[in-house]
Amino acid sequence: MRSTQSPSAAPSSTSDLVELADEIFDRTSPYEGDGLRNHCRRLHRLACMLMTKRGVELDSNVAYLIAMVHDLGLVTTQDRGQTYLHRSLALFERETDGWELGGVEPALIRECLLFNHRLLPQRGLQAPADCFRRAVQIEHTHGLARFGLDRREVADVFFQYPRDNFDRVLVDFTLRTLRREPMTLVRGIFF
């Protein structure tokens, strides 16, 4: 549902963003199976758990949309950007043009999408974006890193959203990155 409110009006519900996120994912992802979809859903849940633990606020529906598109820059054919992270941001911006995002600042969304794969802490990164960054680390370590989250609760996320064919997706992601932008493996992940 597109926003029809004036900029000064109070934010409307963001409940339609979950449906939008799923539609974007279905149109953009070339992969069969639930590997990538479940990866994105795990990321959403883990990021929200971290935000709750840290007392950080971000609309859960906006967080879901961010999580569902965070890797789609690797596979989008319509969006441009110097790295797949920038293409994920371009995809997000193109698809949400005219949508109500619950008053979430574009700068925060940008940080969540551009810095989520960084291993090292980033100076000045807003707390919700840092929660996304840490959630990616929990995801990539299969829950070994938990940043204070309960081991059983993290394991439940992995149980609820199984890996399916995600290892094959990761191989394809790596090949795409090595062919198109090999330096992103250093610049997007470490620096």
JSON list of C-alpha atoms in Angstrom, two decimals:
[
{"chain": "A", "resi": 1, "resn": "MET", "atom": "CA", "xyz": [0.00, 0.00, 0.00]},
{"chain": "A", "resi": 2, "resn": "ARG", "atom": "CA", "xyz": [1.60, 3.22, -1.09]},
{"chain": "A", "resi": 3, "resn": "SER", "atom": "CA", "xyz": [1.56, 6.16, 1.26]},
{"chain": "A", "resi": 4, "resn": "THR", "atom": "CA", "xyz": [-0.81, 8.94, 0.34]},
{"chain": "A", "resi": 5, "resn": "GLN", "atom": "CA", "xyz": [-0.06, 11.07, 3.35]},
{"chain": "A", "resi": 6, "resn": "SER", "atom": "CA", "xyz": [1.67, 14.40, 3.23]},
{"chain": "A", "resi": 7, "resn": "PRO", "atom": "CA", "xyz": [5.20, 14.49, 4.63]},
{"chain": "A", "resi": 8, "resn": "SER", "atom": "CA", "xyz": [3.99, 16.25, 7.79]},
{"chain": "A", "resi": 9, "resn": "ALA", "atom": "CA", "xyz": [1.31, 13.64, 8.53]},
{"chain": "A", "resi": 10, "resn": "ALA", "atom": "CA", "xyz": [1.88, 10.93, 11.13]},
{"chain": "A", "resi": 11, "resn": "PRO", "atom": "CA", "xyz": [3.46, 7.72, 9.79]},
{"chain": "A", "resi": 12, "resn": "SER", "atom": "CA", "xyz": [0.97, 5.07, 8.73]},
{"chain": "A", "resi": 13, "resn": "SER", "atom": "CA", "xyz": [1.26, 1.36, 9.39]},
{"chain": "A", "resi": 14, "resn": "THR", "atom": "CA", "xyz": [4.20, -0.46, 7.85]},
{"chain": "A", "resi": 15, "resn": "SER", "atom": "CA", "xyz": [2.42, -3.83, 7.84]},
{"chain": "A", "resi": 16, "resn": "ASP", "atom": "CA", "xyz": [2.34, -3.96, 4.02]},
{"chain": "A", "resi": 17, "resn": "LEU", "atom": "CA", "xyz": [6.15, -3.94, 3.92]},
{"chain": "A", "resi": 18, "resn": "VAL", "atom": "CA", "xyz": [6.31, -7.67, 4.72]},
{"chain": "A", "resi": 19, "resn": "GLU", "atom": "CA", "xyz": [4.22, -8.46, 1.64]},
{"chain": "A", "resi": 20, "resn": "LEU", "atom": "CA", "xyz": [6.30, -6.03, -0.42]},
{"chain": "A", "resi": 21, "resn": "ALA", "atom": "CA", "xyz": [9.53, -7.65, 0.81]},
{"chain": "A", "resi": 22, "resn": "ASP", "atom": "CA", "xyz": [8.29, -11.11, -0.14]},
{"chain": "A", "resi": 23, "resn": "GLU", "atom": "CA", "xyz": [7.18, -9.88, -3.58]},
{"chain": "A", "resi": 24, "resn": "ILE", "atom": "CA", "xyz": [10.56, -8.23, -4.23]},
{"chain": "A", "resi": 25, "resn": "PHE", "atom": "CA", "xyz": [12.36, -11.37, -3.14]},
{"chain": "A", "resi": 26, "resn": "ASP", "atom": "CA", "xyz": [10.20, -13.61, -5.35]},
{"chain": "A", "resi": 27, "resn": "ARG", "atom": "CA", "xyz": [10.74, -11.39, -8.39]},
{"chain": "A", "resi": 28, "resn": "THR", "atom": "CA", "xyz": [14.49, -10.97, -7.89]},
{"chain": "A", "resi": 29, "resn": "SER", "atom": "CA", "xyz": [15.93, -14.18, -6.47]},
{"chain": "A", "resi": 30, "resn": "PRO", "atom": "CA", "xyz": [16.88, -16.71, -9.17]},
{"chain": "A", "resi": 31, "resn": "TYR", "atom": "CA", "xyz": [17.28, -19.58, -6.70]},
{"chain": "A", "resi": 32, "resn": "GLU", "atom": "CA", "xyz": [14.98, -22.53, -6.20]},
{"chain": "A", "resi": 33, "resn": "GLY", "atom": "CA", "xyz": [14.52, -23.85, -2.69]},
{"chain": "A", "resi": 34, "resn": "ASP", "atom": "CA", "xyz": [14.34, -21.91, 0.54]},
{"chain": "A", "resi": 35, "resn": "GLY", "atom": "CA", "xyz": [18.04, -21.49, 1.28]},
{"chain": "A", "resi": 36, "resn": "LEU", "atom": "CA", "xyz": [18.33, -17.77, 0.55]},
{"chain": "A", "resi": 37, "resn": "ARG", "atom": "CA", "xyz": [14.81, -16.97, 1.77]},
{"chain": "A", "resi": 38, "resn": "ASN", "atom": "CA", "xyz": [15.48, -18.68, 5.10]},
{"chain": "A", "resi": 39, "resn": "HIS", "atom": "CA", "xyz": [18.88, -16.96, 5.37]},
{"chain": "A", "resi": 40, "resn": "CYS", "atom": "CA", "xyz": [17.11, -13.61, 5.09]},
{"chain": "A", "resi": 41, "resn": "ARG", "atom": "CA", "xyz": [14.44, -14.63, 7.59]},
{"chain": "A", "resi": 42, "resn": "ARG", "atom": "CA", "xyz": [17.08, -15.81, 10.06]},
{"chain": "A", "resi": 43, "resn": "LEU", "atom": "CA", "xyz": [18.87, -12.48, 9.64]},
{"chain": "A", "resi": 44, "resn": "HIS", "atom": "CA", "xyz": [15.64, -10.60, 10.40]},
{"chain": "A", "resi": 45, "resn": "ARG", "atom": "CA", "xyz": [14.90, -12.62, 13.51]},
{"chain": "A", "resi": 46, "resn": "LEU", "atom": "CA", "xyz": [18.46, -12.45, 14.82]},
{"chain": "A", "resi": 47, "resn": "ALA", "atom": "CA", "xyz": [18.73, -8.69, 14.20]},
{"chain": "A", "resi": 48, "resn": "CYS", "atom": "CA", "xyz": [15.41, -8.12, 15.99]},
{"chain": "A", "resi": 49, "resn": "MET", "atom": "CA", "xyz": [16.54, -10.29, 18.91]},
{"chain": "A", "resi": 50, "resn": "LEU", "atom": "CA", "xyz": [19.75, -8.28, 19.21]},
{"chain": "A", "resi": 51, "resn": "MET", "atom": "CA", "xyz": [17.84, -4.99, 19.02]},
{"chain": "A", "resi": 52, "resn": "THR", "atom": "CA", "xyz": [15.47, -6.14, 21.76]},
{"chain": "A", "resi": 53, "resn": "LYS", "atom": "CA", "xyz": [18.39, -7.22, 23.96]},
{"chain": "A", "resi": 54, "resn": "ARG", "atom": "CA", "xyz": [20.14, -3.88, 23.45]},
{"chain": "A", "resi": 55, "resn": "GLY", "atom": "CA", "xyz": [16.98, -1.77, 23.83]},
{"chain": "A", "resi": 56, "resn": "VAL", "atom": "CA", "xyz": [17.27, -0.56, 20.24]},
{"chain": "A", "resi": 57, "resn": "GLU", "atom": "CA", "xyz": [14.20, 0.35, 18.22]},
{"chain": "A", "resi": 58, "resn": "LEU", "atom": "CA", "xyz": [13.56, -0.25, 14.54]},
{"chain": "A", "resi": 59, "resn": "ASP", "atom": "CA", "xyz": [10.18, -1.08, 13.05]},
{"chain": "A", "resi": 60, "resn": "SER", "atom": "CA", "xyz": [10.15, -4.87, 12.63]},
{"chain": "A", "resi": 61, "resn": "ASN", "atom": "CA", "xyz": [8.50, -4.64, 9.21]},
{"chain": "A", "resi": 62, "resn": "VAL", "atom": "CA", "xyz": [11.17, -2.25, 7.94]},
{"chain": "A", "resi": 63, "resn": "ALA", "atom": "CA", "xyz": [13.79, -4.61, 9.40]},
{"chain": "A", "resi": 64, "resn": "TYR", "atom": "CA", "xyz": [12.16, -7.50, 7.53]},
{"chain": "A", "resi": 65, "resn": "LEU", "atom": "CA", "xyz": [12.31, -5.58, 4.25]},
{"chain": "A", "resi": 66, "resn": "ILE", "atom": "CA", "xyz": [15.98, -4.73, 4.84]},
{"chain": "A", "resi": 67, "resn": "ALA", "atom": "CA", "xyz": [16.79, -8.36, 5.63]},
{"chain": "A", "resi": 68, "resn": "MET", "atom": "CA", "xyz": [14.93, -9.73, 2.60]},
{"chain": "A", "resi": 69, "resn": "VAL", "atom": "CA", "xyz": [16.79, -7.48, 0.13]},
{"chain": "A", "resi": 70, "resn": "HIS", "atom": "CA", "xyz": [20.22, -7.28, 1.80]},
{"chain": "A", "resi": 71, "resn": "ASP", "atom": "CA", "xyz": [21.85, -9.83, -0.57]},
{"chain": "A", "resi": 72, "resn": "LEU", "atom": "CA", "xyz": [19.75, -9.26, -3.68]},
{"chain": "A", "resi": 73, "resn": "GLY", "atom": "CA", "xyz": [22.33, -6.81, -5.05]},
{"chain": "A", "resi": 74, "resn": "LEU", "atom": "CA", "xyz": [24.30, -9.91, -6.01]},
{"chain": "A", "resi": 75, "resn": "VAL", "atom": "CA", "xyz": [21.58, -11.04, -8.43]},
{"chain": "A", "resi": 76, "resn": "THR", "atom": "CA", "xyz": [19.62, -7.95, -9.49]},
{"chain": "A", "resi": 77, "resn": "THR", "atom": "CA", "xyz": [19.89, -7.09, -13.17]},
{"chain": "A", "resi": 78, "resn": "GLN", "atom": "CA", "xyz": [18.19, -3.67, -13.02]},
{"chain": "A", "resi": 79, "resn": "ASP", "atom": "CA", "xyz": [20.10, -1.92, -10.29]},
{"chain": "A", "resi": 80, "resn": "ARG", "atom": "CA", "xyz": [23.51, -0.31, -10.49]},
{"chain": "A", "resi": 81, "resn": "GLY", "atom": "CA", "xyz": [26.17, 0.33, -7.91]},
{"chain": "A", "resi": 82, "resn": "GLN", "atom": "CA", "xyz": [29.88, -0.10, -7.39]},
{"chain": "A", "resi": 83, "resn": "THR", "atom": "CA", "xyz": [29.36, -3.20, -5.19]},
{"chain": "A", "resi": 84, "resn": "TYR", "atom": "CA", "xyz": [26.60, -5.69, -4.56]},
{"chain": "A", "resi": 85, "resn": "LEU", "atom": "CA", "xyz": [25.96, -3.85, -1.29]},
{"chain": "A", "resi": 86, "resn": "HIS", "atom": "CA", "xyz": [25.29, -0.63, -3.22]},
{"chain": "A", "resi": 87, "resn": "ARG", "atom": "CA", "xyz": [23.08, -2.52, -5.68]},
{"chain": "A", "resi": 88, "resn": "SER", "atom": "CA", "xyz": [21.06, -3.91, -2.74]},
{"chain": "A", "resi": 89, "resn": "LEU", "atom": "CA", "xyz": [20.59, -0.33, -1.54]},
{"chain": "A", "resi": 90, "resn": "ALA", "atom": "CA", "xyz": [19.61, 0.81, -5.05]},
{"chain": "A", "resi": 91, "resn": "LEU", "atom": "CA", "xyz": [17.08, -2.03, -5.25]},
{"chain": "A", "resi": 92, "resn": "PHE", "atom": "CA", "xyz": [15.65, -1.08, -1.85]},
{"chain": "A", "resi": 93, "resn": "GLU", "atom": "CA", "xyz": [15.35, 2.58, -2.83]},
{"chain": "A", "resi": 94, "resn": "ARG", "atom": "CA", "xyz": [13.77, 1.81, -6.21]},
{"chain": "A", "resi": 95, "resn": "GLU", "atom": "CA", "xyz": [11.24, -0.61, -4.77]},
{"chain": "A", "resi": 96, "resn": "THR", "atom": "CA", "xyz": [10.24, 1.54, -1.79]},
{"chain": "A", "resi": 97, "resn": "ASP", "atom": "CA", "xyz": [9.84, 4.83, -3.65]},
{"chain": "A", "resi": 98, "resn": "GLY", "atom": "CA", "xyz": [6.56, 6.27, -2.38]},
{"chain": "A", "resi": 99, "resn": "TRP", "atom": "CA", "xyz": [6.17, 3.73, 0.45]},
{"chain": "A", "resi": 100, "resn": "GLU", "atom": "CA", "xyz": [5.75, 4.65, 4.11]},
{"chain": "A", "resi": 101, "resn": "LEU", "atom": "CA", "xyz": [8.77, 3.38, 6.04]},
{"chain": "A", "resi": 102, "resn": "GLY", "atom": "CA", "xyz": [7.57, 4.20, 9.55]},
{"chain": "A", "resi": 103, "resn": "GLY", "atom": "CA", "xyz": [9.68, 7.33, 9.81]},
{"chain": "A", "resi": 104, "resn": "VAL", "atom": "CA", "xyz": [12.93, 5.37, 9.57]},
{"chain": "A", "resi": 105, "resn": "GLU", "atom": "CA", "xyz": [15.65, 7.68, 8.31]},
{"chain": "A", "resi": 106, "resn": "PRO", "atom": "CA", "xyz": [17.18, 6.81, 4.92]},
{"chain": "A", "resi": 107, "resn": "ALA", "atom": "CA", "xyz": [20.66, 7.11, 6.48]},
{"chain": "A", "resi": 108, "resn": "LEU", "atom": "CA", "xyz": [19.88, 4.24, 8.87]},
{"chain": "A", "resi": 109, "resn": "ILE", "atom": "CA", "xyz": [18.57, 2.03, 6.05]},
{"chain": "A", "resi": 110, "resn": "ARG", "atom": "CA", "xyz": [21.70, 2.86, 4.08]},
{"chain": "A", "resi": 111, "resn": "GLU", "atom": "CA", "xyz": [23.93, 1.80, 6.99]},
{"chain": "A", "resi": 112, "resn": "CYS", "atom": "CA", "xyz": [22.01, -1.46, 7.47]},
{"chain": "A", "resi": 113, "resn": "LEU", "atom": "CA", "xyz": [22.45, -2.37, 3.81]},
{"chain": "A", "resi": 114, "resn": "LEU", "atom": "CA", "xyz": [25.99, -1.15, 3.22]},
{"chain": "A", "resi": 115, "resn": "PHE", "atom": "CA", "xyz": [27.66, -2.35, 6.42]},
{"chain": "A", "resi": 116, "resn": "ASN", "atom": "CA", "xyz": [25.86, -5.59, 7.31]},
{"chain": "A", "resi": 117, "resn": "HIS", "atom": "CA", "xyz": [28.72, -7.81, 6.08]},
{"chain": "A", "resi": 118, "resn": "ARG", "atom": "CA", "xyz": [31.47, -5.93, 7.90]},
{"chain": "A", "resi": 119, "resn": "LEU", "atom": "CA", "xyz": [33.40, -8.13, 10.32]},
{"chain": "A", "resi": 120, "resn": "LEU", "atom": "CA", "xyz": [35.01, -5.26, 12.19]},
{"chain": "A", "resi": 121, "resn": "PRO", "atom": "CA", "xyz": [33.07, -2.69, 14.22]},
{"chain": "A", "resi": 122, "resn": "GLN", "atom": "CA", "xyz": [32.42, 0.52, 12.31]},
{"chain": "A", "resi": 123, "resn": "ARG", "atom": "CA", "xyz": [32.91, 3.87, 14.02]},
{"chain": "A", "resi": 124, "resn": "GLY", "atom": "CA", "xyz": [29.70, 5.90, 14.10]},
{"chain": "A", "resi": 125, "resn": "LEU", "atom": "CA", "xyz": [27.43, 3.08, 12.93]},
{"chain": "A", "resi": 126, "resn": "GLN", "atom": "CA", "xyz": [23.93, 3.48, 14.34]},
{"chain": "A", "resi": 127, "resn": "ALA", "atom": "CA", "xyz": [22.83, 0.79, 16.80]},
{"chain": "A", "resi": 128, "resn": "PRO", "atom": "CA", "xyz": [20.23, -0.94, 14.54]},
{"chain": "A", "resi": 129, "resn": "ALA", "atom": "CA", "xyz": [22.78, -1.20, 11.73]},
{"chain": "A", "resi": 130, "resn": "ASP", "atom": "CA", "xyz": [25.30, -2.68, 14.14]},
{"chain": "A", "resi": 131, "resn": "CYS", "atom": "CA", "xyz": [22.67, -5.23, 15.20]},
{"chain": "A", "resi": 132, "resn": "PHE", "atom": "CA", "xyz": [22.31, -6.23, 11.53]},
{"chain": "A", "resi": 133, "resn": "ARG", "atom": "CA", "xyz": [26.10, -6.50, 11.26]},
{"chain": "A", "resi": 134, "resn": "ARG", "atom": "CA", "xyz": [26.25, -8.75, 14.31]},
{"chain": "A", "resi": 135, "resn": "ALA", "atom": "CA", "xyz": [23.25, -10.79, 13.16]},
{"chain": "A", "resi": 136, "resn": "VAL", "atom": "CA", "xyz": [25.10, -11.57, 9.92]},
{"chain": "A", "resi": 137, "resn": "GLN", "atom": "CA", "xyz": [28.01, -12.82, 12.04]},
{"chain": "A", "resi": 138, "resn": "ILE", "atom": "CA", "xyz": [25.69, -15.04, 14.08]},
{"chain": "A", "resi": 139, "resn": "GLU", "atom": "CA", "xyz": [24.24, -16.37, 10.83]},
{"chain": "A", "resi": 140, "resn": "HIS", "atom": "CA", "xyz": [27.61, -17.01, 9.20]},
{"chain": "A", "resi": 141, "resn": "THR", "atom": "CA", "xyz": [29.00, -18.76, 12.28]},
{"chain": "A", "resi": 142, "resn": "HIS", "atom": "CA", "xyz": [25.89, -20.97, 12.49]},
{"chain": "A", "resi": 143, "resn": "GLY", "atom": "CA", "xyz": [25.14, -19.51, 15.91]},
{"chain": "A", "resi": 144, "resn": "LEU", "atom": "CA", "xyz": [28.60, -19.94, 17.47]},
{"chain": "A", "resi": 145, "resn": "ALA", "atom": "CA", "xyz": [28.84, -16.16, 17.85]},
{"chain": "A", "resi": 146, "resn": "ARG", "atom": "CA", "xyz": [25.76, -14.98, 19.75]},
{"chain": "A", "resi": 147, "resn": "PHE", "atom": "CA", "xyz": [26.65, -11.54, 21.18]},
{"chain": "A", "resi": 148, "resn": "GLY", "atom": "CA", "xyz": [24.82, -12.30, 24.42]},
{"chain": "A", "resi": 149, "resn": "LEU", "atom": "CA", "xyz": [21.75, -13.97, 22.91]},
{"chain": "A", "resi": 150, "resn": "ASP", "atom": "CA", "xyz": [20.53, -17.17, 24.50]},
{"chain": "A", "resi": 151, "resn": "ARG", "atom": "CA", "xyz": [21.99, -20.26, 22.81]},
{"chain": "A", "resi": 152, "resn": "ARG", "atom": "CA", "xyz": [18.63, -22.07, 22.73]},
{"chain": "A", "resi": 153, "resn": "GLU", "atom": "CA", "xyz": [16.81, -19.07, 21.25]},
{"chain": "A", "resi": 154, "resn": "VAL", "atom": "CA", "xyz": [19.43, -18.75, 18.51]},
{"chain": "A", "resi": 155, "resn": "ALA", "atom": "CA", "xyz": [19.26, -22.50, 17.83]},
{"chain": "A", "resi": 156, "resn": "ASP", "atom": "CA", "xyz": [15.48, -22.19, 17.55]},
{"chain": "A", "resi": 157, "resn": "VAL", "atom": "CA", "xyz": [15.86, -19.59, 14.79]},
{"chain": "A", "resi": 158, "resn": "PHE", "atom": "CA", "xyz": [18.09, -21.98, 12.83]},
{"chain": "A", "resi": 159, "resn": "PHE", "atom": "CA", "xyz": [15.60, -24.80, 13.45]},
{"chain": "A", "resi": 160, "resn": "GLN", "atom": "CA", "xyz": [12.59, -22.73, 12.37]},
{"chain": "A", "resi": 161, "resn": "TYR", "atom": "CA", "xyz": [14.34, -21.58, 9.17]},
{"chain": "A", "resi": 162, "resn": "PRO", "atom": "CA", "xyz": [16.56, -24.47, 7.98]},
{"chain": "A", "resi": 163, "resn": "ARG", "atom": "CA", "xyz": [19.53, -23.92, 5.64]},
{"chain": "A", "resi": 164, "resn": "ASP", "atom": "CA", "xyz": [18.01, -25.97, 2.78]},
{"chain": "A", "resi": 165, "resn": "ASN", "atom": "CA", "xyz": [20.17, -25.23, -0.30]},
{"chain": "A", "resi": 166, "resn": "PHE", "atom": "CA", "xyz": [21.93, -22.18, 1.17]},
{"chain": "A", "resi": 167, "resn": "ASP", "atom": "CA", "xyz": [25.41, -23.68, 0.75]},
{"chain": "A", "resi": 168, "resn": "ARG", "atom": "CA", "xyz": [24.84, -23.84, -3.03]},
{"chain": "A", "resi": 169, "resn": "VAL", "atom": "CA", "xyz": [23.62, -20.25, -2.97]},
{"chain": "A", "resi": 170, "resn": "LEU", "atom": "CA", "xyz": [26.78, -19.18, -1.13]},
{"chain": "A", "resi": 171, "resn": "VAL", "atom": "CA", "xyz": [28.97, -20.88, -3.75]},
{"chain": "A", "resi": 172, "resn": "ASP", "atom": "CA", "xyz": [27.10, -18.99, -6.47]},
{"chain": "A", "resi": 173, "resn": "PHE", "atom": "CA", "xyz": [27.40, -15.72, -4.51]},
{"chain": "A", "resi": 174, "resn": "THR", "atom": "CA", "xyz": [31.16, -16.22, -4.20]},
{"chain": "A", "resi": 175, "resn": "LEU", "atom": "CA", "xyz": [31.57, -16.95, -7.91]},
{"chain": "A", "resi": 176, "resn": "ARG", "atom": "CA", "xyz": [29.47, -13.92, -8.87]},
{"chain": "A", "resi": 177, "resn": "THR", "atom": "CA", "xyz": [31.53, -11.69, -6.59]},
{"chain": "A", "resi": 178, "resn": "LEU", "atom": "CA", "xyz": [34.87, -13.05, -7.81]},
{"chain": "A", "resi": 179, "resn": "ARG", "atom": "CA", "xyz": [33.84, -12.50, -11.44]},
{"chain": "A", "resi": 180, "resn": "ARG", "atom": "CA", "xyz": [32.25, -9.06, -11.06]},
{"chain": "A", "resi": 181, "resn": "GLU", "atom": "CA", "xyz": [33.90, -7.34, -8.14]},
{"chain": "A", "resi": 182, "resn": "PRO", "atom": "CA", "xyz": [36.57, -9.37, -6.34]},
{"chain": "A", "resi": 183, "resn": "MET", "atom": "CA", "xyz": [37.77, -6.43, -4.25]},
{"chain": "A", "resi": 184, "resn": "THR", "atom": "CA", "xyz": [34.35, -6.29, -2.54]},
{"chain": "A", "resi": 185, "resn": "LEU", "atom": "CA", "xyz": [35.43, -9.36, -0.62]},
{"chain": "A", "resi": 186, "resn": "VAL", "atom": "CA", "xyz": [37.96, -7.07, 1.06]},
{"chain": "A", "resi": 187, "resn": "ARG", "atom": "CA", "xyz": [36.34, -3.61, 0.86]},
{"chain": "A", "resi": 188, "resn": "GLY", "atom": "CA", "xyz": [32.78, -4.71, 1.68]},
{"chain": "A", "resi": 189, "resn": "ILE", "atom": "CA", "xyz": [33.63, -7.19, 4.38]},
{"chain": "A", "resi": 190, "resn": "PHE", "atom": "CA", "xyz": [36.72, -5.92, 6.17]},
{"chain": "A", "resi": 191, "resn": "PHE", "atom": "CA", "xyz": [36.86, -2.18, 5.35]}
]
